[in-house]
PDB file of C-alpha atoms in Angstrom:
ATOM      1  CA  UNK U   1      24.443  59.383 -19.679  1.00 81.00           C
ATOM      2  CA  UNK U   2      25.874  56.537 -17.602  1.00 87.00           C
ATOM      3  CA  UNK U   3      22.480  55.422 -16.320  1.00 93.00           C
ATOM      4  CA  UNK U   4      20.987  55.589 -19.809  1.00 92.00           C
ATOM      5  CA  UNK U   5      23.796  53.440 -21.208  1.00 95.00           C
ATOM      6  CA  UNK U   6      23.398  50.877 -18.449  1.00 96.00           C
ATOM      7  CA  UNK U   7      19.715  50.676 -19.327  1.00 97.00           C
ATOM      8  CA  UNK U   8      20.620  50.328 -23.010  1.00 98.00           C
ATOM      9  CA  UNK U   9      22.957  47.435 -22.184  1.00 98.00           C
ATOM     10  CA  UNK U  10      20.133  45.672 -20.346  1.00 98.00           C
ATOM     11  CA  UNK U  11      17.855  46.279 -23.325  1.00 98.00           C
ATOM     12  CA  UNK U  12      20.470  44.822 -25.679  1.00 99.00           C
ATOM     13  CA  UNK U  13      20.851  41.674 -23.577  1.00 98.00           C
ATOM     14  CA  UNK U  14      17.103  41.056 -23.742  1.00 98.00           C
ATOM     15  CA  UNK U  15      17.104  41.843 -27.441  1.00 99.00           C
ATOM     16  CA  UNK U  16      19.765  39.238 -28.161  1.00 99.00           C
ATOM     17  CA  UNK U  17      17.838  36.584 -26.268  1.00 98.00           C
ATOM     18  CA  UNK U  18      14.620  37.412 -28.084  1.00 98.00           C
ATOM     19  CA  UNK U  19      16.329  37.435 -31.490  1.00 98.00           C
ATOM     20  CA  UNK U  20      17.577  33.915 -30.854  1.00 98.00           C
ATOM     21  CA  UNK U  21      14.206  32.711 -29.564  1.00 98.00           C
ATOM     22  CA  UNK U  22      12.412  34.159 -32.601  1.00 97.00           C
ATOM     23  CA  UNK U  23      14.722  32.638 -35.177  1.00 98.00           C
ATOM     24  CA  UNK U  24      14.796  29.288 -33.392  1.00 98.00           C
ATOM     25  CA  UNK U  25      11.012  29.012 -33.236  1.00 96.00           C
ATOM     26  CA  UNK U  26      10.602  30.081 -36.857  1.00 96.00           C
ATOM     27  CA  UNK U  27      13.451  27.814 -37.981  1.00 96.00           C
ATOM     28  CA  UNK U  28      14.625  30.714 -40.089  1.00 94.00           C
ATOM     29  CA  UNK U  29      15.841  34.278 -39.985  1.00 93.00           C
ATOM     30  CA  UNK U  30      19.121  36.130 -40.085  1.00 97.00           C
ATOM     31  CA  UNK U  31      20.545  36.117 -36.554  1.00 97.00           C
ATOM     32  CA  UNK U  32      24.116  37.099 -37.458  1.00 97.00           C
ATOM     33  CA  UNK U  33      23.278  40.535 -38.806  1.00 98.00           C
ATOM     34  CA  UNK U  34      20.661  41.061 -36.107  1.00 98.00           C
ATOM     35  CA  UNK U  35      23.182  40.510 -33.335  1.00 99.00           C
ATOM     36  CA  UNK U  36      25.716  42.847 -34.949  1.00 99.00           C
ATOM     37  CA  UNK U  37      23.126  45.652 -34.991  1.00 99.00           C
ATOM     38  CA  UNK U  38      21.708  45.121 -31.501  1.00 99.00           C
ATOM     39  CA  UNK U  39      23.861  47.514 -29.474  1.00 99.00           C
ATOM     40  CA  UNK U  40      23.317  50.358 -31.935  1.00 99.00           C
ATOM     41  CA  UNK U  41      19.545  49.930 -31.898  1.00 99.00           C
ATOM     42  CA  UNK U  42      19.465  49.716 -28.110  1.00 99.00           C
ATOM     43  CA  UNK U  43      21.266  53.053 -27.709  1.00 99.00           C
ATOM     44  CA  UNK U  44      19.293  54.739 -30.490  1.00 99.00           C
ATOM     45  CA  UNK U  45      15.888  53.780 -29.111  1.00 98.00           C
ATOM     46  CA  UNK U  46      16.750  54.115 -25.441  1.00 97.00           C
ATOM     47  CA  UNK U  47      18.560  57.447 -25.686  1.00 98.00           C
ATOM     48  CA  UNK U  48      17.551  59.329 -28.826  1.00 98.00           C
ATOM     49  CA  UNK U  49      14.445  58.258 -30.737  1.00 98.00           C
ATOM     50  CA  UNK U  50      11.445  60.493 -30.073  1.00 98.00           C
ATOM     51  CA  UNK U  51       8.594  58.024 -30.443  1.00 99.00           C
ATOM     52  CA  UNK U  52       5.390  57.125 -28.624  1.00 98.00           C
ATOM     53  CA  UNK U  53       4.556  53.400 -28.340  1.00 98.00           C
ATOM     54  CA  UNK U  54       0.986  54.308 -27.367  1.00 98.00           C
ATOM     55  CA  UNK U  55       0.663  56.305 -30.576  1.00 98.00           C
ATOM     56  CA  UNK U  56       2.998  54.717 -33.158  1.00 98.00           C
ATOM     57  CA  UNK U  57       1.813  57.089 -35.899  1.00 97.00           C
ATOM     58  CA  UNK U  58       2.376  60.205 -33.821  1.00 98.00           C
ATOM     59  CA  UNK U  59       3.011  62.902 -36.461  1.00 97.00           C
ATOM     60  CA  UNK U  60       5.921  64.443 -34.542  1.00 98.00           C
ATOM     61  CA  UNK U  61       7.954  61.263 -34.207  1.00 99.00           C
ATOM     62  CA  UNK U  62      11.472  60.551 -35.373  1.00 99.00           C
ATOM     63  CA  UNK U  63      11.776  57.846 -38.014  1.00 99.00           C
ATOM     64  CA  UNK U  64      13.930  54.736 -38.142  1.00 99.00           C
ATOM     65  CA  UNK U  65      14.181  52.784 -41.387  1.00 99.00           C
ATOM     66  CA  UNK U  66      15.753  49.331 -41.446  1.00 99.00           C
ATOM     67  CA  UNK U  67      17.086  49.196 -44.983  1.00 99.00           C
ATOM     68  CA  UNK U  68      18.709  45.800 -44.313  1.00 98.00           C
ATOM     69  CA  UNK U  69      15.240  44.354 -43.818  1.00 97.00           C
ATOM     70  CA  UNK U  70      16.395  40.780 -43.293  1.00 97.00           C
ATOM     71  CA  UNK U  71      17.584  41.885 -39.828  1.00 98.00           C
ATOM     72  CA  UNK U  72      14.034  42.673 -38.751  1.00 98.00           C
ATOM     73  CA  UNK U  73      14.147  40.375 -35.687  1.00 98.00           C
ATOM     74  CA  UNK U  74      16.499  42.970 -34.179  1.00 99.00           C
ATOM     75  CA  UNK U  75      13.950  45.695 -34.887  1.00 99.00           C
ATOM     76  CA  UNK U  76      11.133  43.622 -33.410  1.00 99.00           C
ATOM     77  CA  UNK U  77      13.299  42.964 -30.370  1.00 99.00           C
ATOM     78  CA  UNK U  78      13.851  46.659 -29.672  1.00 99.00           C
ATOM     79  CA  UNK U  79      10.166  47.396 -30.309  1.00 99.00           C
ATOM     80  CA  UNK U  80       9.328  44.821 -27.643  1.00 98.00           C
ATOM     81  CA  UNK U  81      11.730  46.497 -25.223  1.00 98.00           C
ATOM     82  CA  UNK U  82      10.224  49.932 -25.888  1.00 98.00           C
ATOM     83  CA  UNK U  83       6.568  48.916 -25.591  1.00 98.00           C
ATOM     84  CA  UNK U  84       5.408  48.821 -29.213  1.00 98.00           C
ATOM     85  CA  UNK U  85       5.011  45.042 -29.128  1.00 98.00           C
ATOM     86  CA  UNK U  86       4.494  42.459 -26.391  1.00 97.00           C
ATOM     87  CA  UNK U  87       6.925  39.669 -25.611  1.00 96.00           C
ATOM     88  CA  UNK U  88       4.089  37.192 -26.177  1.00 95.00           C
ATOM     89  CA  UNK U  89       4.337  38.022 -29.877  1.00 96.00           C
ATOM     90  CA  UNK U  90       7.770  36.419 -30.203  1.00 94.00           C
ATOM     91  CA  UNK U  91       6.022  33.200 -31.165  1.00 94.00           C
ATOM     92  CA  UNK U  92       4.382  34.965 -34.107  1.00 95.00           C
ATOM     93  CA  UNK U  93       7.593  35.689 -36.023  1.00 97.00           C
ATOM     94  CA  UNK U  94       7.087  34.501 -39.613  1.00 97.00           C
ATOM     95  CA  UNK U  95       3.545  33.306 -38.821  1.00 96.00           C
ATOM     96  CA  UNK U  96       0.888  34.308 -41.351  1.00 92.00           C
ATOM     97  CA  UNK U  97      -1.605  35.509 -38.742  1.00 90.00           C
ATOM     98  CA  UNK U  98       0.927  37.410 -36.620  1.00 94.00           C
ATOM     99  CA  UNK U  99       2.238  40.968 -36.641  1.00 97.00           C
ATOM    100  CA  UNK U 100       5.889  39.949 -37.058  1.00 98.00           C
ATOM    101  CA  UNK U 101       6.412  39.006 -40.722  1.00 97.00           C
ATOM    102  CA  UNK U 102       9.729  37.769 -42.113  1.00 96.00           C
ATOM    103  CA  UNK U 103      10.480  41.237 -43.476  1.00 97.00           C
ATOM    104  CA  UNK U 104       9.357  44.650 -42.193  1.00 97.00           C
ATOM    105  CA  UNK U 105       5.832  45.750 -43.054  1.00 98.00           C
ATOM    106  CA  UNK U 106       4.611  49.220 -42.153  1.00 97.00           C
ATOM    107  CA  UNK U 107       1.045  48.025 -42.743  1.00 96.00           C
ATOM    108  CA  UNK U 108       1.213  45.253 -40.145  1.00 97.00           C
ATOM    109  CA  UNK U 109       3.637  46.094 -37.349  1.00 98.00           C
ATOM    110  CA  UNK U 110       3.341  49.134 -35.057  1.00 98.00           C
ATOM    111  CA  UNK U 111       6.608  51.036 -34.902  1.00 98.00           C
ATOM    112  CA  UNK U 112       7.661  50.050 -38.431  1.00 98.00           C
ATOM    113  CA  UNK U 113       7.663  53.003 -40.838  1.00 98.00           C
ATOM    114  CA  UNK U 114       9.026  51.340 -43.974  1.00 98.00           C
ATOM    115  CA  UNK U 115       8.376  47.998 -45.620  1.00 98.00           C
ATOM    116  CA  UNK U 116      11.714  46.616 -46.756  1.00 95.00           C
ATOM    117  CA  UNK U 117      13.541  43.517 -47.881  1.00 91.00           C
ATOM    118  CA  UNK U 118      14.776  44.492 -51.310  1.00 94.00           C
ATOM    119  CA  UNK U 119      18.086  46.118 -50.458  1.00 97.00           C
ATOM    120  CA  UNK U 120      19.293  49.607 -51.294  1.00 98.00           C
ATOM    121  CA  UNK U 121      16.112  51.623 -50.810  1.00 98.00           C
ATOM    122  CA  UNK U 122      16.178  52.812 -47.216  1.00 99.00           C
ATOM    123  CA  UNK U 123      18.393  55.860 -47.613  1.00 99.00           C
ATOM    124  CA  UNK U 124      16.153  57.197 -50.375  1.00 99.00           C
ATOM    125  CA  UNK U 125      13.144  56.860 -48.062  1.00 99.00           C
ATOM    126  CA  UNK U 126      15.034  58.585 -45.252  1.00 99.00           C
ATOM    127  CA  UNK U 127      15.919  61.446 -47.603  1.00 99.00           C
ATOM    128  CA  UNK U 128      12.310  61.973 -48.614  1.00 99.00           C
ATOM    129  CA  UNK U 129      11.144  61.854 -45.012  1.00 99.00           C
ATOM    130  CA  UNK U 130      13.816  64.304 -43.889  1.00 99.00           C
ATOM    131  CA  UNK U 131      13.090  66.699 -46.744  1.00 99.00           C
ATOM    132  CA  UNK U 132       9.373  66.605 -45.905  1.00 98.00           C
ATOM    133  CA  UNK U 133      10.180  67.467 -42.285  1.00 99.00           C
ATOM    134  CA  UNK U 134      12.181  70.481 -43.429  1.00 98.00           C
ATOM    135  CA  UNK U 135       9.389  71.629 -45.734  1.00 98.00           C
ATOM    136  CA  UNK U 136       6.939  71.271 -42.838  1.00 98.00           C
ATOM    137  CA  UNK U 137       9.217  73.219 -40.495  1.00 98.00           C
ATOM    138  CA  UNK U 138       9.678  70.423 -37.945  1.00 98.00           C
ATOM    139  CA  UNK U 139      12.856  69.167 -36.283  1.00 98.00           C
ATOM    140  CA  UNK U 140      12.130  65.489 -36.906  1.00 99.00           C
ATOM    141  CA  UNK U 141      15.046  63.225 -37.732  1.00 99.00           C
ATOM    142  CA  UNK U 142      15.330  60.231 -40.054  1.00 99.00           C
ATOM    143  CA  UNK U 143      17.684  57.415 -39.084  1.00 99.00           C
ATOM    144  CA  UNK U 144      18.437  54.572 -41.480  1.00 99.00           C
ATOM    145  CA  UNK U 145      20.484  51.421 -40.959  1.00 99.00           C
ATOM    146  CA  UNK U 146      22.278  49.957 -43.968  1.00 99.00           C
ATOM    147  CA  UNK U 147      24.099  46.672 -44.290  1.00 98.00           C
ATOM    148  CA  UNK U 148      27.640  46.801 -45.612  1.00 98.00           C
ATOM    149  CA  UNK U 149      26.866  44.310 -48.387  1.00 97.00           C
ATOM    150  CA  UNK U 150      23.891  46.500 -49.227  1.00 98.00           C
ATOM    151  CA  UNK U 151      26.312  49.225 -50.274  1.00 98.00           C
ATOM    152  CA  UNK U 152      26.865  47.234 -53.466  1.00 98.00           C
ATOM    153  CA  UNK U 153      23.484  48.612 -54.568  1.00 98.00           C
ATOM    154  CA  UNK U 154      23.816  51.652 -56.840  1.00 98.00           C
ATOM    155  CA  UNK U 155      20.724  53.351 -55.456  1.00 98.00           C
ATOM    156  CA  UNK U 156      22.528  53.873 -52.151  1.00 99.00           C
ATOM    157  CA  UNK U 157      25.162  56.041 -53.815  1.00 99.00           C
ATOM    158  CA  UNK U 158      22.548  58.060 -55.681  1.00 99.00           C
ATOM    159  CA  UNK U 159      20.803  58.685 -52.365  1.00 99.00           C
ATOM    160  CA  UNK U 160      24.103  59.709 -50.775  1.00 99.00           C
ATOM    161  CA  UNK U 161      24.505  62.401 -53.434  1.00 99.00           C
ATOM    162  CA  UNK U 162      20.927  63.560 -52.933  1.00 99.00           C
ATOM    163  CA  UNK U 163      21.216  63.935 -49.151  1.00 99.00           C
ATOM    164  CA  UNK U 164      24.416  65.946 -49.490  1.00 99.00           C
ATOM    165  CA  UNK U 165      22.963  68.135 -52.260  1.00 99.00           C
ATOM    166  CA  UNK U 166      19.968  69.117 -50.125  1.00 98.00           C
ATOM    167  CA  UNK U 167      22.114  69.414 -46.967  1.00 99.00           C
ATOM    168  CA  UNK U 168      19.792  67.093 -45.069  1.00 99.00           C
ATOM    169  CA  UNK U 169      21.265  67.522 -41.614  1.00 99.00           C
ATOM    170  CA  UNK U 170      18.330  65.602 -40.175  1.00 99.00           C
ATOM    171  CA  UNK U 171      19.438  62.387 -41.910  1.00 99.00           C
ATOM    172  CA  UNK U 172      21.688  59.946 -40.095  1.00 99.00           C
ATOM    173  CA  UNK U 173      22.815  56.819 -41.947  1.00 99.00           C
ATOM    174  CA  UNK U 174      24.269  53.951 -39.927  1.00 99.00           C
ATOM    175  CA  UNK U 175      26.362  51.331 -41.701  1.00 99.00           C
ATOM    176  CA  UNK U 176      26.421  47.990 -39.868  1.00 99.00           C
ATOM    177  CA  UNK U 177      29.951  47.195 -40.997  1.00 99.00           C
ATOM    178  CA  UNK U 178      30.358  43.557 -39.945  1.00 98.00           C
ATOM    179  CA  UNK U 179      32.291  42.733 -43.144  1.00 97.00           C
ATOM    180  CA  UNK U 180      30.389  39.521 -43.899  1.00 96.00           C
ATOM    181  CA  UNK U 181      27.465  38.975 -46.248  1.00 93.00           C
ATOM    182  CA  UNK U 182      25.456  36.026 -47.524  1.00 88.00           C
ATOM    183  CA  UNK U 183      28.053  34.916 -50.076  1.00 89.00           C
ATOM    184  CA  UNK U 184      31.091  35.326 -47.838  1.00 90.00           C
ATOM    185  CA  UNK U 185      33.603  37.973 -46.860  1.00 94.00           C
ATOM    186  CA  UNK U 186      32.712  41.451 -48.057  1.00 92.00           C
ATOM    187  CA  UNK U 187      36.208  41.985 -49.427  1.00 93.00           C
ATOM    188  CA  UNK U 188      36.026  38.728 -51.394  1.00 94.00           C
ATOM    189  CA  UNK U 189      32.625  39.486 -52.912  1.00 96.00           C
ATOM    190  CA  UNK U 190      33.294  43.159 -53.728  1.00 96.00           C
ATOM    191  CA  UNK U 191      35.507  45.330 -51.584  1.00 96.00           C
ATOM    192  CA  UNK U 192      34.291  48.730 -50.434  1.00 96.00           C
ATOM    193  CA  UNK U 193      37.835  50.055 -50.148  1.00 96.00           C
ATOM    194  CA  UNK U 194      38.240  53.122 -47.952  1.00 98.00           C
ATOM    195  CA  UNK U 195      34.605  53.432 -46.958  1.00 98.00           C
ATOM    196  CA  UNK U 196      35.003  56.548 -44.842  1.00 99.00           C
ATOM    197  CA  UNK U 197      36.782  58.366 -47.659  1.00 99.00           C
ATOM    198  CA  UNK U 198      33.916  57.475 -50.000  1.00 98.00           C
ATOM    199  CA  UNK U 199      31.233  58.907 -47.692  1.00 99.00           C
ATOM    200  CA  UNK U 200      33.405  61.979 -47.107  1.00 99.00           C
ATOM    201  CA  UNK U 201      33.851  62.500 -50.843  1.00 99.00           C
ATOM    202  CA  UNK U 202      30.079  62.471 -51.327  1.00 98.00           C
ATOM    203  CA  UNK U 203      29.767  65.421 -48.952  1.00 98.00           C
ATOM    204  CA  UNK U 204      28.775  63.637 -45.757  1.00 99.00           C
ATOM    205  CA  UNK U 205      29.958  64.230 -42.214  1.00 99.00           C
ATOM    206  CA  UNK U 206      31.395  60.810 -41.405  1.00 99.00           C
ATOM    207  CA  UNK U 207      32.002  59.255 -37.994  1.00 99.00           C
ATOM    208  CA  UNK U 208      33.755  55.917 -37.550  1.00 99.00           C
ATOM    209  CA  UNK U 209      33.134  53.926 -34.360  1.00 99.00           C
ATOM    210  CA  UNK U 210      33.224  50.552 -32.656  1.00 99.00           C
ATOM    211  CA  UNK U 211      29.589  49.527 -33.030  1.00 99.00           C
ATOM    212  CA  UNK U 212      29.640  47.624 -29.747  1.00 99.00           C
ATOM    213  CA  UNK U 213      31.150  50.395 -27.605  1.00 98.00           C
ATOM    214  CA  UNK U 214      28.203  52.081 -25.920  1.00 98.00           C
ATOM    215  CA  UNK U 215      29.921  55.366 -25.201  1.00 98.00           C
ATOM    216  CA  UNK U 216      31.122  55.651 -28.795  1.00 99.00           C
ATOM    217  CA  UNK U 217      27.639  54.879 -30.110  1.00 99.00           C
ATOM    218  CA  UNK U 218      26.056  57.429 -27.786  1.00 99.00           C
ATOM    219  CA  UNK U 219      28.567  60.138 -28.687  1.00 99.00           C
ATOM    220  CA  UNK U 220      28.214  59.453 -32.414  1.00 99.00           C
ATOM    221  CA  UNK U 221      24.464  60.056 -32.336  1.00 99.00           C
ATOM    222  CA  UNK U 222      24.982  63.203 -30.266  1.00 99.00           C
ATOM    223  CA  UNK U 223      27.516  64.462 -32.812  1.00 99.00           C
ATOM    224  CA  UNK U 224      25.144  63.685 -35.682  1.00 99.00           C
ATOM    225  CA  UNK U 225      22.386  65.735 -34.060  1.00 99.00           C
ATOM    226  CA  UNK U 226      24.743  68.633 -33.369  1.00 99.00           C
ATOM    227  CA  UNK U 227      26.145  68.747 -36.921  1.00 99.00           C
ATOM    228  CA  UNK U 228      24.145  71.279 -38.949  1.00 98.00           C
ATOM    229  CA  UNK U 229      25.944  71.483 -42.307  1.00 98.00           C
ATOM    230  CA  UNK U 230      24.677  68.270 -43.910  1.00 99.00           C
ATOM    231  CA  UNK U 231      23.900  64.581 -43.402  1.00 99.00           C
ATOM    232  CA  UNK U 232      25.896  62.331 -41.094  1.00 99.00           C
ATOM    233  CA  UNK U 233      27.060  58.765 -41.701  1.00 99.00           C
ATOM    234  CA  UNK U 234      28.076  56.547 -38.800  1.00 99.00           C
ATOM    235  CA  UNK U 235      30.301  53.703 -39.951  1.00 99.00           C
ATOM    236  CA  UNK U 236      29.939  51.197 -37.129  1.00 99.00           C
ATOM    237  CA  UNK U 237      32.524  48.423 -37.103  1.00 99.00           C
ATOM    238  CA  UNK U 238      30.647  45.414 -35.760  1.00 99.00           C
ATOM    239  CA  UNK U 239      30.926  41.662 -35.379  1.00 99.00           C
ATOM    240  CA  UNK U 240      28.395  39.409 -37.052  1.00 98.00           C
ATOM    241  CA  UNK U 241      26.777  37.223 -34.386  1.00 98.00           C
ATOM    242  CA  UNK U 242      28.032  39.454 -31.562  1.00 98.00           C
ATOM    243  CA  UNK U 243      27.345  38.100 -28.083  1.00 98.00           C
ATOM    244  CA  UNK U 244      27.231  34.388 -28.896  1.00 98.00           C
ATOM    245  CA  UNK U 245      30.681  32.816 -29.078  1.00 98.00           C
ATOM    246  CA  UNK U 246      29.961  30.186 -31.724  1.00 97.00           C
ATOM    247  CA  UNK U 247      28.174  32.699 -33.954  1.00 97.00           C
ATOM    248  CA  UNK U 248      30.690  35.531 -33.849  1.00 98.00           C
ATOM    249  CA  UNK U 249      32.363  36.386 -37.155  1.00 97.00           C
ATOM    250  CA  UNK U 250      30.938  33.261 -38.817  1.00 96.00           C
ATOM    251  CA  UNK U 251      29.342  33.847 -42.210  1.00 94.00           C
ATOM    252  CA  UNK U 252      27.234  30.691 -41.855  1.00 94.00           C
ATOM    253  CA  UNK U 253      25.038  32.493 -39.337  1.00 93.00           C
ATOM    254  CA  UNK U 254      23.955  35.088 -41.872  1.00 94.00           C
ATOM    255  CA  UNK U 255      20.735  33.179 -42.529  1.00 93.00           C
ATOM    256  CA  UNK U 256      20.815  30.047 -40.337  1.00 94.00           C
ATOM    257  CA  UNK U 257      18.571  29.593 -37.296  1.00 95.00           C
ATOM    258  CA  UNK U 258      19.917  28.065 -34.067  1.00 97.00           C
ATOM    259  CA  UNK U 259      18.778  24.554 -33.177  1.00 98.00           C
ATOM    260  CA  UNK U 260      17.137  23.885 -29.814  1.00 98.00           C
ATOM    261  CA  UNK U 261      20.467  22.782 -28.379  1.00 98.00           C
ATOM    262  CA  UNK U 262      22.320  25.781 -29.795  1.00 98.00           C
ATOM    263  CA  UNK U 263      19.610  28.083 -28.462  1.00 98.00           C
ATOM    264  CA  UNK U 264      20.116  26.825 -24.923  1.00 98.00           C
ATOM    265  CA  UNK U 265      23.882  27.231 -25.171  1.00 98.00           C
ATOM    266  CA  UNK U 266      23.484  30.762 -26.502  1.00 98.00           C
ATOM    267  CA  UNK U 267      20.931  31.777 -23.868  1.00 98.00           C
ATOM    268  CA  UNK U 268      23.236  30.482 -21.154  1.00 97.00           C
ATOM    269  CA  UNK U 269      26.067  32.634 -22.513  1.00 97.00           C
ATOM    270  CA  UNK U 270      23.790  35.666 -22.469  1.00 97.00           C
ATOM    271  CA  UNK U 271      22.411  35.088 -18.965  1.00 91.00           C
TER     272      UNK U 271
END
């Protein structure tokens, strides 16, 4: 495990750099929520996801759905690190002719299994995928990452009920709980209250972790796989803009791109 986590940390460092380069070049993007999700994605892809970059549509693969689609630079960054995309494609983020559109597209980008952007839909897709795997008799898993502000969408709660009803133990929902959204503090916009108690009450196995602690992330995914009585939710407490001092816990970086000068400062911090 220790070697795998060290490799995941190296992956995450490269991911953060590439997220910043992408958003700087495009003069747009959502770096704050990308950086909060980076460590989770690095561990998931490095240690758990059964995928084949040489055959992205391999029928036996596990699935990852980025329901908070605005954080797609983080997904592109981990796909670069795992061989689905080349680093040369960083320059194509948000370019019409490239394979890295502003929001995920399963028709354009290898390694993307769900087109998203409109919030609240990813858990429903994960449920359908997981149910299909059970009907087909396979052990494939469906992972889905949700933003905390996204939990204001009613469809999420309907999907939570559905997953519990069908005892979809091959579904793992990850909440990137950085507590900031476009309009400000999550608690100011609409508080989620006791979030763990809510997931528990819907019949989920709920795990609460520090979303930047690699051992906790690793153990949470292992626990989710081992739990057989229903779906698992991982509530990951994270920091928006994690890894770059002037971005951390600042709501203004939800959708702002770093300037050339800010990019150099950030890259120096990450070196």
